[in-house]
mmCIF file of N, CA and C in Angstrom:
data_model
loop_
_atom_site.group_PDB
_atom_site.id
_atom_site.type_symbol
_atom_site.label_atom_id
_atom_site.label_comp_id
_atom_site.label_asym_id
_atom_site.label_seq_id
_atom_site.Cartn_x
_atom_site.Cartn_y
_atom_site.Cartn_z
ATOM 1 N N MET A 1 122.584 123.339 105.885
ATOM 2 C CA MET A 1 123.029 124.740 105.916
ATOM 3 C C MET A 1 124.102 124.878 106.961
ATOM 4 N N PRO A 2 125.187 125.625 106.573
ATOM 5 C CA PRO A 2 126.240 125.785 107.527
ATOM 6 C C PRO A 2 125.841 126.583 108.755
ATOM 7 N N GLU A 3 126.531 126.349 109.860
ATOM 8 C CA GLU A 3 126.178 127.008 111.097
ATOM 9 C C GLU A 3 126.819 128.387 111.265
ATOM 10 N N PHE A 4 127.759 128.759 110.434
ATOM 11 C CA PHE A 4 128.357 130.090 110.564
ATOM 12 C C PHE A 4 128.303 130.769 109.178
ATOM 13 N N SER A 5 128.337 132.060 109.177
ATOM 14 C CA SER A 5 128.280 132.873 107.996
ATOM 15 C C SER A 5 129.636 133.569 107.821
ATOM 16 N N PRO A 6 130.085 133.670 106.532
ATOM 17 C CA PRO A 6 131.368 134.372 106.306
ATOM 18 C C PRO A 6 131.200 135.870 106.374
ATOM 19 N N TRP A 7 130.017 136.370 106.417
ATOM 20 C CA TRP A 7 129.798 137.812 106.417
ATOM 21 C C TRP A 7 129.771 138.363 107.836
ATOM 22 N N HIS A 8 130.144 139.599 107.944
ATOM 23 C CA HIS A 8 130.340 140.221 109.264
ATOM 24 C C HIS A 8 129.040 140.317 110.074
ATOM 25 N N ASP A 9 127.871 140.332 109.438
ATOM 26 C CA ASP A 9 126.613 140.429 110.202
ATOM 27 C C ASP A 9 125.927 139.084 110.331
ATOM 28 N N ASN A 10 126.638 137.983 110.066
ATOM 29 C CA ASN A 10 126.120 136.650 110.186
ATOM 30 C C ASN A 10 124.932 136.337 109.294
ATOM 31 N N SER A 11 124.772 137.070 108.243
ATOM 32 C CA SER A 11 123.693 136.769 107.244
ATOM 33 C C SER A 11 124.268 135.817 106.226
ATOM 34 N N PHE A 12 123.432 135.187 105.460
ATOM 35 C CA PHE A 12 123.857 134.288 104.443
ATOM 36 C C PHE A 12 123.822 134.940 103.022
ATOM 37 N N THR A 13 123.531 136.199 102.969
ATOM 38 C CA THR A 13 123.591 136.956 101.717
ATOM 39 C C THR A 13 124.527 138.118 101.885
ATOM 40 N N TYR A 14 125.174 138.456 100.745
ATOM 41 C CA TYR A 14 126.148 139.539 100.772
ATOM 42 C C TYR A 14 125.405 140.869 100.495
ATOM 43 N N SER A 15 125.667 141.843 101.320
ATOM 44 C CA SER A 15 125.211 143.205 101.030
ATOM 45 C C SER A 15 126.410 144.155 101.137
ATOM 46 N N PRO A 16 126.603 145.007 100.178
ATOM 47 C CA PRO A 16 127.792 145.841 100.143
ATOM 48 C C PRO A 16 127.756 146.815 101.345
ATOM 49 N N PRO A 17 128.905 147.211 101.847
ATOM 50 C CA PRO A 17 128.950 148.097 102.971
ATOM 51 C C PRO A 17 128.293 149.459 102.565
ATOM 52 N N LYS A 18 127.721 150.117 103.581
ATOM 53 C CA LYS A 18 126.982 151.372 103.357
ATOM 54 C C LYS A 18 127.876 152.541 103.315
ATOM 55 N N ASN A 19 129.138 152.459 103.675
ATOM 56 C CA ASN A 19 130.061 153.597 103.690
ATOM 57 C C ASN A 19 130.922 153.763 102.496
ATOM 58 N N GLU A 20 130.524 153.195 101.311
ATOM 59 C CA GLU A 20 131.340 153.306 100.114
ATOM 60 C C GLU A 20 131.178 154.716 99.531
ATOM 61 N N PRO A 21 132.275 155.265 98.970
ATOM 62 C CA PRO A 21 132.146 156.566 98.379
ATOM 63 C C PRO A 21 131.329 156.510 97.068
ATOM 64 N N ALA A 22 130.792 157.587 96.715
ATOM 65 C CA ALA A 22 130.021 157.632 95.467
ATOM 66 C C ALA A 22 130.906 157.318 94.300
ATOM 67 N N PRO A 23 130.435 156.532 93.359
ATOM 68 C CA PRO A 23 131.278 156.178 92.187
ATOM 69 C C PRO A 23 131.573 157.388 91.352
ATOM 70 N N ALA A 24 132.769 157.416 90.798
ATOM 71 C CA ALA A 24 133.170 158.523 89.907
ATOM 72 C C ALA A 24 132.361 158.515 88.642
ATOM 73 N N ARG A 25 132.163 159.660 88.069
ATOM 74 C CA ARG A 25 131.417 159.739 86.815
ATOM 75 C C ARG A 25 132.156 158.995 85.707
ATOM 76 N N ARG A 26 131.481 158.194 84.986
ATOM 77 C CA ARG A 26 132.121 157.420 83.952
ATOM 78 C C ARG A 26 132.359 158.289 82.700
ATOM 79 N N ILE A 27 133.387 157.993 81.943
ATOM 80 C CA ILE A 27 133.690 158.739 80.764
ATOM 81 C C ILE A 27 132.570 158.591 79.745
ATOM 82 N N SER A 28 131.888 157.451 79.710
ATOM 83 C CA SER A 28 130.830 157.248 78.738
ATOM 84 C C SER A 28 129.609 158.042 79.014
ATOM 85 N N GLU A 29 129.518 158.685 80.168
ATOM 86 C CA GLU A 29 128.385 159.554 80.492
ATOM 87 C C GLU A 29 128.631 161.000 80.070
ATOM 88 N N ASP A 30 129.841 161.281 79.671
ATOM 89 C CA ASP A 30 130.219 162.651 79.294
ATOM 90 C C ASP A 30 129.572 163.040 77.949
ATOM 91 N N PRO A 31 128.945 164.194 77.805
ATOM 92 C CA PRO A 31 128.322 164.617 76.508
ATOM 93 C C PRO A 31 129.373 164.746 75.398
ATOM 94 N N GLU A 32 130.611 165.157 75.753
ATOM 95 C CA GLU A 32 131.676 165.257 74.736
ATOM 96 C C GLU A 32 132.006 163.859 74.208
ATOM 97 N N PHE A 33 131.975 162.856 75.044
ATOM 98 C CA PHE A 33 132.215 161.517 74.578
ATOM 99 C C PHE A 33 131.179 161.064 73.613
ATOM 100 N N HIS A 34 129.890 161.440 73.896
ATOM 101 C CA HIS A 34 128.815 161.046 72.981
ATOM 102 C C HIS A 34 128.988 161.734 71.632
ATOM 103 N N SER A 35 129.434 162.997 71.650
ATOM 104 C CA SER A 35 129.667 163.693 70.413
ATOM 105 C C SER A 35 130.827 163.066 69.650
ATOM 106 N N LEU A 36 131.810 162.622 70.298
ATOM 107 C CA LEU A 36 132.956 161.929 69.704
ATOM 108 C C LEU A 36 132.492 160.617 69.045
ATOM 109 N N ARG A 37 131.698 159.849 69.700
ATOM 110 C CA ARG A 37 131.216 158.601 69.165
ATOM 111 C C ARG A 37 130.272 158.824 67.991
ATOM 112 N N ARG A 38 129.430 159.882 68.085
ATOM 113 C CA ARG A 38 128.503 160.191 67.013
ATOM 114 C C ARG A 38 129.268 160.564 65.722
ATOM 115 N N ALA A 39 130.297 161.367 65.882
ATOM 116 C CA ALA A 39 131.121 161.784 64.743
ATOM 117 C C ALA A 39 131.785 160.602 64.104
ATOM 118 N N GLN A 40 132.336 159.729 64.904
ATOM 119 C CA GLN A 40 132.990 158.544 64.378
ATOM 120 C C GLN A 40 132.014 157.588 63.702
ATOM 121 N N ARG A 41 130.898 157.417 64.310
ATOM 122 C CA ARG A 41 129.887 156.503 63.766
ATOM 123 C C ARG A 41 129.286 157.053 62.449
ATOM 124 N N ARG A 42 129.064 158.379 62.416
ATOM 125 C CA ARG A 42 128.464 158.957 61.241
ATOM 126 C C ARG A 42 129.293 158.662 60.007
ATOM 127 N N PHE A 43 130.614 158.924 60.099
ATOM 128 C CA PHE A 43 131.504 158.664 58.941
ATOM 129 C C PHE A 43 131.573 157.172 58.685
ATOM 130 N N GLY A 44 131.705 156.360 59.692
ATOM 131 C CA GLY A 44 131.856 154.899 59.529
ATOM 132 C C GLY A 44 130.695 154.294 58.769
ATOM 133 N N VAL A 45 129.507 154.748 59.059
ATOM 134 C CA VAL A 45 128.309 154.199 58.377
ATOM 135 C C VAL A 45 128.338 154.613 56.885
ATOM 136 N N ARG A 46 128.656 155.843 56.625
ATOM 137 C CA ARG A 46 128.729 156.257 55.216
ATOM 138 C C ARG A 46 129.767 155.563 54.446
ATOM 139 N N ALA A 47 130.960 155.457 55.041
ATOM 140 C CA ALA A 47 132.030 154.749 54.323
ATOM 141 C C ALA A 47 131.735 153.275 54.070
ATOM 142 N N THR A 48 131.114 152.659 55.081
ATOM 143 C CA THR A 48 130.793 151.228 54.898
ATOM 144 C C THR A 48 129.723 151.060 53.836
ATOM 145 N N VAL A 49 128.701 151.875 53.810
ATOM 146 C CA VAL A 49 127.654 151.786 52.800
ATOM 147 C C VAL A 49 128.230 151.995 51.378
ATOM 148 N N LEU A 50 129.150 152.971 51.266
ATOM 149 C CA LEU A 50 129.764 153.224 49.944
ATOM 150 C C LEU A 50 130.605 152.076 49.523
ATOM 151 N N SER A 51 131.488 151.565 50.350
ATOM 152 C CA SER A 51 132.393 150.488 50.010
ATOM 153 C C SER A 51 131.651 149.200 49.733
ATOM 154 N N VAL A 52 130.846 148.780 50.640
ATOM 155 C CA VAL A 52 130.131 147.528 50.511
ATOM 156 C C VAL A 52 129.095 147.602 49.364
ATOM 157 N N GLY A 53 128.450 148.755 49.308
ATOM 158 C CA GLY A 53 127.457 148.952 48.212
ATOM 159 C C GLY A 53 128.069 148.900 46.836
ATOM 160 N N GLY A 54 129.250 149.501 46.712
ATOM 161 C CA GLY A 54 129.939 149.457 45.380
ATOM 162 C C GLY A 54 130.349 148.060 45.021
ATOM 163 N N PHE A 55 130.875 147.305 45.968
ATOM 164 C CA PHE A 55 131.263 145.925 45.712
ATOM 165 C C PHE A 55 130.103 145.059 45.415
ATOM 166 N N LEU A 56 129.014 145.259 46.179
ATOM 167 C CA LEU A 56 127.797 144.477 45.893
ATOM 168 C C LEU A 56 127.207 144.784 44.489
ATOM 169 N N LEU A 57 127.247 146.042 44.144
ATOM 170 C CA LEU A 57 126.775 146.419 42.787
ATOM 171 C C LEU A 57 127.625 145.728 41.697
ATOM 172 N N TYR A 58 128.945 145.703 41.900
ATOM 173 C CA TYR A 58 129.843 145.068 40.945
ATOM 174 C C TYR A 58 129.469 143.552 40.884
ATOM 175 N N VAL A 59 129.294 142.871 41.968
ATOM 176 C CA VAL A 59 129.011 141.468 41.951
ATOM 177 C C VAL A 59 127.671 141.222 41.287
ATOM 178 N N LEU A 60 126.638 142.004 41.598
ATOM 179 C CA LEU A 60 125.333 141.838 40.976
ATOM 180 C C LEU A 60 125.345 142.097 39.441
ATOM 181 N N LEU A 61 126.111 143.119 39.065
ATOM 182 C CA LEU A 61 126.215 143.381 37.622
ATOM 183 C C LEU A 61 126.940 142.245 36.902
ATOM 184 N N SER A 62 127.951 141.647 37.560
ATOM 185 C CA SER A 62 128.675 140.561 36.935
ATOM 186 C C SER A 62 127.749 139.348 36.786
ATOM 187 N N HIS A 63 126.829 139.173 37.719
ATOM 188 C CA HIS A 63 125.962 138.002 37.678
ATOM 189 C C HIS A 63 124.788 138.271 36.734
ATOM 190 N N THR A 64 124.184 139.396 36.767
ATOM 191 C CA THR A 64 122.931 139.649 36.053
ATOM 192 C C THR A 64 123.157 140.048 34.567
ATOM 193 N N VAL A 65 124.147 140.828 34.309
ATOM 194 C CA VAL A 65 124.387 141.294 32.915
ATOM 195 C C VAL A 65 125.847 141.039 32.489
ATOM 196 N N PRO A 66 126.202 139.764 32.312
ATOM 197 C CA PRO A 66 127.547 139.478 31.929
ATOM 198 C C PRO A 66 127.942 139.960 30.541
ATOM 199 N N GLY A 67 126.910 140.117 29.662
ATOM 200 C CA GLY A 67 127.209 140.678 28.368
ATOM 201 C C GLY A 67 127.708 142.121 28.425
ATOM 202 N N VAL A 68 127.121 142.957 29.331
ATOM 203 C CA VAL A 68 127.547 144.318 29.435
ATOM 204 C C VAL A 68 128.925 144.341 30.127
ATOM 205 N N MET A 69 129.175 143.494 31.059
ATOM 206 C CA MET A 69 130.455 143.488 31.738
ATOM 207 C C MET A 69 131.599 143.033 30.824
ATOM 208 N N ASN A 70 131.251 142.270 29.742
ATOM 209 C CA ASN A 70 132.249 141.776 28.819
ATOM 210 C C ASN A 70 132.460 142.769 27.658
ATOM 211 N N GLU A 71 131.818 143.889 27.635
ATOM 212 C CA GLU A 71 132.058 144.868 26.620
ATOM 213 C C GLU A 71 133.429 145.405 26.741
ATOM 214 N N ARG A 72 134.074 145.496 25.554
ATOM 215 C CA ARG A 72 135.512 145.960 25.512
ATOM 216 C C ARG A 72 135.486 147.493 25.637
ATOM 217 N N VAL A 73 136.378 148.003 26.512
ATOM 218 C CA VAL A 73 136.551 149.450 26.680
ATOM 219 C C VAL A 73 137.704 149.951 25.782
ATOM 220 N N ALA A 74 138.820 149.261 25.878
ATOM 221 C CA ALA A 74 140.001 149.577 25.064
ATOM 222 C C ALA A 74 140.895 148.319 24.980
ATOM 223 N N GLY A 75 141.156 147.793 23.841
ATOM 224 C CA GLY A 75 142.020 146.648 23.683
ATOM 225 C C GLY A 75 141.367 145.422 24.364
ATOM 226 N N HIS A 76 142.088 144.821 25.292
ATOM 227 C CA HIS A 76 141.569 143.698 26.018
ATOM 228 C C HIS A 76 140.927 144.065 27.347
ATOM 229 N N LEU A 77 140.824 145.357 27.570
ATOM 230 C CA LEU A 77 140.232 145.873 28.831
ATOM 231 C C LEU A 77 138.744 145.883 28.711
ATOM 232 N N THR A 78 137.994 145.098 29.570
ATOM 233 C CA THR A 78 136.591 145.079 29.539
ATOM 234 C C THR A 78 135.935 146.022 30.617
ATOM 235 N N LEU A 79 134.687 146.241 30.512
ATOM 236 C CA LEU A 79 134.007 147.093 31.516
ATOM 237 C C LEU A 79 134.052 146.380 32.877
ATOM 238 N N GLY A 80 133.861 145.090 32.913
ATOM 239 C CA GLY A 80 133.932 144.362 34.199
ATOM 240 C C GLY A 80 135.292 144.460 34.837
ATOM 241 N N LEU A 81 136.344 144.335 34.034
ATOM 242 C CA LEU A 81 137.687 144.454 34.640
ATOM 243 C C LEU A 81 137.916 145.871 35.119
ATOM 244 N N THR A 82 137.465 146.822 34.364
ATOM 245 C CA THR A 82 137.639 148.234 34.774
ATOM 246 C C THR A 82 136.911 148.473 36.110
ATOM 247 N N LEU A 83 135.671 148.003 36.201
ATOM 248 C CA LEU A 83 134.907 148.218 37.443
ATOM 249 C C LEU A 83 135.549 147.414 38.609
ATOM 250 N N GLY A 84 136.112 146.231 38.356
ATOM 251 C CA GLY A 84 136.810 145.429 39.379
ATOM 252 C C GLY A 84 138.045 146.181 39.856
ATOM 253 N N LEU A 85 138.791 146.789 38.930
ATOM 254 C CA LEU A 85 139.999 147.548 39.360
ATOM 255 C C LEU A 85 139.554 148.818 40.051
ATOM 256 N N GLY A 86 138.384 149.336 39.716
ATOM 257 C CA GLY A 86 137.798 150.531 40.367
ATOM 258 C C GLY A 86 137.539 150.298 41.837
ATOM 259 N N GLN A 87 137.326 149.052 42.232
ATOM 260 C CA GLN A 87 137.054 148.732 43.649
ATOM 261 C C GLN A 87 138.324 149.087 44.473
ATOM 262 N N PHE A 88 139.528 148.911 43.928
ATOM 263 C CA PHE A 88 140.706 149.274 44.645
ATOM 264 C C PHE A 88 140.798 150.774 44.847
ATOM 265 N N VAL A 89 140.372 151.502 43.824
ATOM 266 C CA VAL A 89 140.348 152.950 43.910
ATOM 267 C C VAL A 89 139.330 153.401 44.965
ATOM 268 N N VAL A 90 138.157 152.781 44.968
ATOM 269 C CA VAL A 90 137.128 153.147 45.975
ATOM 270 C C VAL A 90 137.642 152.855 47.403
ATOM 271 N N MET A 91 138.284 151.713 47.572
ATOM 272 C CA MET A 91 138.839 151.405 48.910
ATOM 273 C C MET A 91 139.933 152.401 49.344
ATOM 274 N N GLY A 92 140.826 152.750 48.385
ATOM 275 C CA GLY A 92 141.855 153.706 48.701
ATOM 276 C C GLY A 92 141.342 155.079 49.063
ATOM 277 N N VAL A 93 140.318 155.525 48.285
ATOM 278 C CA VAL A 93 139.717 156.834 48.565
ATOM 279 C C VAL A 93 138.970 156.831 49.878
ATOM 280 N N THR A 94 138.298 155.691 50.157
ATOM 281 C CA THR A 94 137.574 155.615 51.437
ATOM 282 C C THR A 94 138.554 155.627 52.580
ATOM 283 N N ALA A 95 139.673 154.920 52.510
ATOM 284 C CA ALA A 95 140.685 154.933 53.599
ATOM 285 C C ALA A 95 141.284 156.324 53.752
ATOM 286 N N TRP A 96 141.588 156.997 52.642
ATOM 287 C CA TRP A 96 142.145 158.358 52.731
ATOM 288 C C TRP A 96 141.125 159.323 53.353
ATOM 289 N N ALA A 97 139.865 159.205 52.955
ATOM 290 C CA ALA A 97 138.835 160.087 53.530
ATOM 291 C C ALA A 97 138.605 159.825 54.999
ATOM 292 N N TYR A 98 138.696 158.525 55.385
ATOM 293 C CA TYR A 98 138.554 158.169 56.784
ATOM 294 C C TYR A 98 139.666 158.806 57.604
ATOM 295 N N LEU A 99 140.930 158.667 57.160
ATOM 296 C CA LEU A 99 142.019 159.262 57.884
ATOM 297 C C LEU A 99 141.915 160.798 57.998
ATOM 298 N N ARG A 100 141.494 161.428 56.897
ATOM 299 C CA ARG A 100 141.331 162.877 56.937
ATOM 300 C C ARG A 100 140.215 163.288 57.863
ATOM 301 N N TYR A 101 139.094 162.592 57.824
ATOM 302 C CA TYR A 101 137.973 162.899 58.716
ATOM 303 C C TYR A 101 138.315 162.717 60.152
ATOM 304 N N MET A 102 139.028 161.623 60.504
ATOM 305 C CA MET A 102 139.460 161.360 61.872
ATOM 306 C C MET A 102 140.372 162.422 62.354
ATOM 307 N N ARG A 103 141.361 162.815 61.535
ATOM 308 C CA ARG A 103 142.338 163.807 61.921
ATOM 309 C C ARG A 103 141.730 165.189 62.121
ATOM 310 N N THR A 104 140.748 165.562 61.282
ATOM 311 C CA THR A 104 140.202 166.918 61.407
ATOM 312 C C THR A 104 139.034 167.014 62.336
ATOM 313 N N ARG A 105 138.207 165.975 62.478
ATOM 314 C CA ARG A 105 136.970 166.092 63.334
ATOM 315 C C ARG A 105 137.011 165.295 64.629
ATOM 316 N N VAL A 106 137.543 164.084 64.595
ATOM 317 C CA VAL A 106 137.399 163.196 65.725
ATOM 318 C C VAL A 106 138.625 163.342 66.651
ATOM 319 N N ASP A 107 139.808 163.430 66.084
ATOM 320 C CA ASP A 107 141.003 163.504 66.950
ATOM 321 C C ASP A 107 141.024 164.774 67.799
ATOM 322 N N PRO A 108 140.639 165.943 67.315
ATOM 323 C CA PRO A 108 140.546 167.116 68.246
ATOM 324 C C PRO A 108 139.624 166.901 69.400
ATOM 325 N N LEU A 109 138.473 166.276 69.155
ATOM 326 C CA LEU A 109 137.539 165.964 70.213
ATOM 327 C C LEU A 109 138.133 165.008 71.266
ATOM 328 N N ALA A 110 138.811 163.953 70.726
ATOM 329 C CA ALA A 110 139.419 162.959 71.621
ATOM 330 C C ALA A 110 140.542 163.589 72.451
ATOM 331 N N ARG A 111 141.359 164.444 71.818
ATOM 332 C CA ARG A 111 142.448 165.101 72.602
ATOM 333 C C ARG A 111 141.894 165.994 73.674
ATOM 334 N N GLY A 112 140.812 166.726 73.359
ATOM 335 C CA GLY A 112 140.160 167.591 74.389
ATOM 336 C C GLY A 112 139.609 166.780 75.511
ATOM 337 N N LEU A 113 138.941 165.684 75.189
ATOM 338 C CA LEU A 113 138.387 164.845 76.231
ATOM 339 C C LEU A 113 139.528 164.178 77.057
ATOM 340 N N GLY A 114 140.598 163.743 76.425
ATOM 341 C CA GLY A 114 141.699 163.157 77.157
ATOM 342 C C GLY A 114 142.365 164.168 78.092
ATOM 343 N N SER A 115 142.545 165.408 77.611
ATOM 344 C CA SER A 115 143.204 166.382 78.461
ATOM 345 C C SER A 115 142.250 166.778 79.647
ATOM 346 N N ARG A 116 140.976 166.805 79.382
ATOM 347 C CA ARG A 116 140.025 167.049 80.556
ATOM 348 C C ARG A 116 140.073 165.939 81.531
ATOM 349 N N LEU A 117 140.139 164.679 81.047
ATOM 350 C CA LEU A 117 140.273 163.543 81.928
ATOM 351 C C LEU A 117 141.560 163.598 82.748
ATOM 352 N N ASP A 118 142.676 163.878 82.102
ATOM 353 C CA ASP A 118 143.953 164.030 82.808
ATOM 354 C C ASP A 118 143.874 165.148 83.881
ATOM 355 N N GLN A 119 143.282 166.245 83.551
ATOM 356 C CA GLN A 119 143.136 167.369 84.500
ATOM 357 C C GLN A 119 142.274 166.952 85.680
ATOM 358 N N HIS A 120 141.191 166.228 85.382
ATOM 359 C CA HIS A 120 140.277 165.793 86.449
ATOM 360 C C HIS A 120 141.015 164.781 87.376
ATOM 361 N N GLU A 121 141.838 163.922 86.820
ATOM 362 C CA GLU A 121 142.601 162.954 87.647
ATOM 363 C C GLU A 121 143.666 163.651 88.437
ATOM 364 N N ALA A 122 144.293 164.681 87.843
ATOM 365 C CA ALA A 122 145.273 165.453 88.628
ATOM 366 C C ALA A 122 144.631 166.200 89.785
ATOM 367 N N ASP A 123 143.442 166.768 89.544
ATOM 368 C CA ASP A 123 142.720 167.446 90.577
ATOM 369 C C ASP A 123 142.357 166.483 91.684
ATOM 370 N N SER A 124 141.886 165.289 91.281
ATOM 371 C CA SER A 124 141.532 164.286 92.269
ATOM 372 C C SER A 124 142.689 163.830 93.109
ATOM 373 N N ALA A 125 143.867 163.721 92.504
ATOM 374 C CA ALA A 125 145.067 163.325 93.219
ATOM 375 C C ALA A 125 145.500 164.418 94.212
ATOM 376 N N ARG A 126 145.360 165.685 93.804
ATOM 377 C CA ARG A 126 145.718 166.803 94.694
ATOM 378 C C ARG A 126 144.705 166.803 95.889
ATOM 379 N N THR A 127 143.471 166.551 95.584
ATOM 380 C CA THR A 127 142.461 166.574 96.662
ATOM 381 C C THR A 127 142.736 165.449 97.658
ATOM 382 N N ALA A 128 143.053 164.248 97.094
ATOM 383 C CA ALA A 128 143.398 163.125 98.005
ATOM 384 C C ALA A 128 144.598 163.402 98.831
ATOM 385 N N ALA A 129 145.643 164.004 98.190
ATOM 386 C CA ALA A 129 146.857 164.338 98.948
ATOM 387 C C ALA A 129 146.577 165.359 100.023
ATOM 388 N N ALA A 130 145.740 166.341 99.704
ATOM 389 C CA ALA A 130 145.425 167.385 100.691
ATOM 390 C C ALA A 130 144.581 166.848 101.822
ATOM 391 N N SER A 131 143.794 165.832 101.620
ATOM 392 C CA SER A 131 142.899 165.356 102.632
ATOM 393 C C SER A 131 143.627 164.360 103.560
ATOM 394 N N GLY A 132 144.923 164.110 103.311
ATOM 395 C CA GLY A 132 145.668 163.274 104.165
ATOM 396 C C GLY A 132 145.746 161.814 103.789
ATOM 397 N N ASP A 133 145.337 161.513 102.579
ATOM 398 C CA ASP A 133 145.395 160.136 102.102
ATOM 399 C C ASP A 133 146.827 159.843 101.620
ATOM 400 N N ALA A 134 147.791 159.772 102.574
ATOM 401 C CA ALA A 134 149.191 159.694 102.184
ATOM 402 C C ALA A 134 149.632 158.256 101.977
ATOM 403 N N GLY A 135 148.761 157.305 102.089
ATOM 404 C CA GLY A 135 149.156 155.888 101.873
ATOM 405 C C GLY A 135 149.616 155.629 100.458
ATOM 406 N N GLN A 136 148.945 156.185 99.445
ATOM 407 C CA GLN A 136 149.318 155.959 98.062
ATOM 408 C C GLN A 136 149.305 157.274 97.374
ATOM 409 N N THR A 137 150.325 157.542 96.563
ATOM 410 C CA THR A 137 150.432 158.751 95.829
ATOM 411 C C THR A 137 150.112 158.494 94.327
ATOM 412 N N VAL A 138 149.283 159.305 93.752
ATOM 413 C CA VAL A 138 148.940 159.139 92.362
ATOM 414 C C VAL A 138 149.541 160.328 91.589
ATOM 415 N N ARG A 139 150.352 159.994 90.598
ATOM 416 C CA ARG A 139 150.930 161.051 89.794
ATOM 417 C C ARG A 139 149.903 161.580 88.826
ATOM 418 N N PRO A 140 149.916 162.893 88.499
ATOM 419 C CA PRO A 140 149.008 163.434 87.459
ATOM 420 C C PRO A 140 149.321 162.766 86.119
ATOM 421 N N GLY A 141 148.295 162.402 85.419
ATOM 422 C CA GLY A 141 148.450 161.816 84.119
ATOM 423 C C GLY A 141 148.774 160.360 84.136
ATOM 424 N N SER A 142 148.698 159.711 85.348
ATOM 425 C CA SER A 142 149.093 158.317 85.399
ATOM 426 C C SER A 142 147.834 157.385 85.353
ATOM 427 N N ARG A 143 146.712 158.000 84.992
ATOM 428 C CA ARG A 143 145.424 157.269 84.900
ATOM 429 C C ARG A 143 145.020 156.566 86.197
ATOM 430 N N GLY A 144 145.413 157.148 87.321
ATOM 431 C CA GLY A 144 144.957 156.644 88.588
ATOM 432 C C GLY A 144 145.696 155.484 89.222
ATOM 433 N N TYR A 145 146.826 155.060 88.613
ATOM 434 C CA TYR A 145 147.557 153.969 89.213
ATOM 435 C C TYR A 145 148.508 154.534 90.263
ATOM 436 N N PRO A 146 148.534 153.958 91.408
ATOM 437 C CA PRO A 146 149.386 154.485 92.528
ATOM 438 C C PRO A 146 150.865 154.184 92.191
ATOM 439 N N THR A 147 151.717 155.057 92.671
ATOM 440 C CA THR A 147 153.151 154.822 92.538
ATOM 441 C C THR A 147 153.653 153.953 93.693
ATOM 442 N N TRP A 148 154.855 153.419 93.543
ATOM 443 C CA TRP A 148 155.379 152.575 94.585
ATOM 444 C C TRP A 148 155.960 153.370 95.653
#
């Protein structure tokens, strides 16, 4: 065992200093963040079930009832080919619905949360400047990175 310790109290285990400031509240603890994640997850699960379920149904039908899938709809167009091309339609509608849902429900929540975070950081910077912490200046909206 070495005869000296790298720690200031000569112990061989590290213990954090007792004078650390309280940690800032994390964004993931904000109730508005939880509502944002819930809204995003809610649509994501529905869209995934619809898209994957439709494709799985198509594959299972192709495997279990090939006679039905080979039924002619018009000319050389079969039911299987029609359902296969329908998968592209389902994916396109799902992508369109996702974009619309995110723009109308999730993006407003995210913008509100972002502006609250920017305001909180600006308030923190003003408080730090007023308390005499002139060593580093933090611009409002800079996400807490000090300026040169």
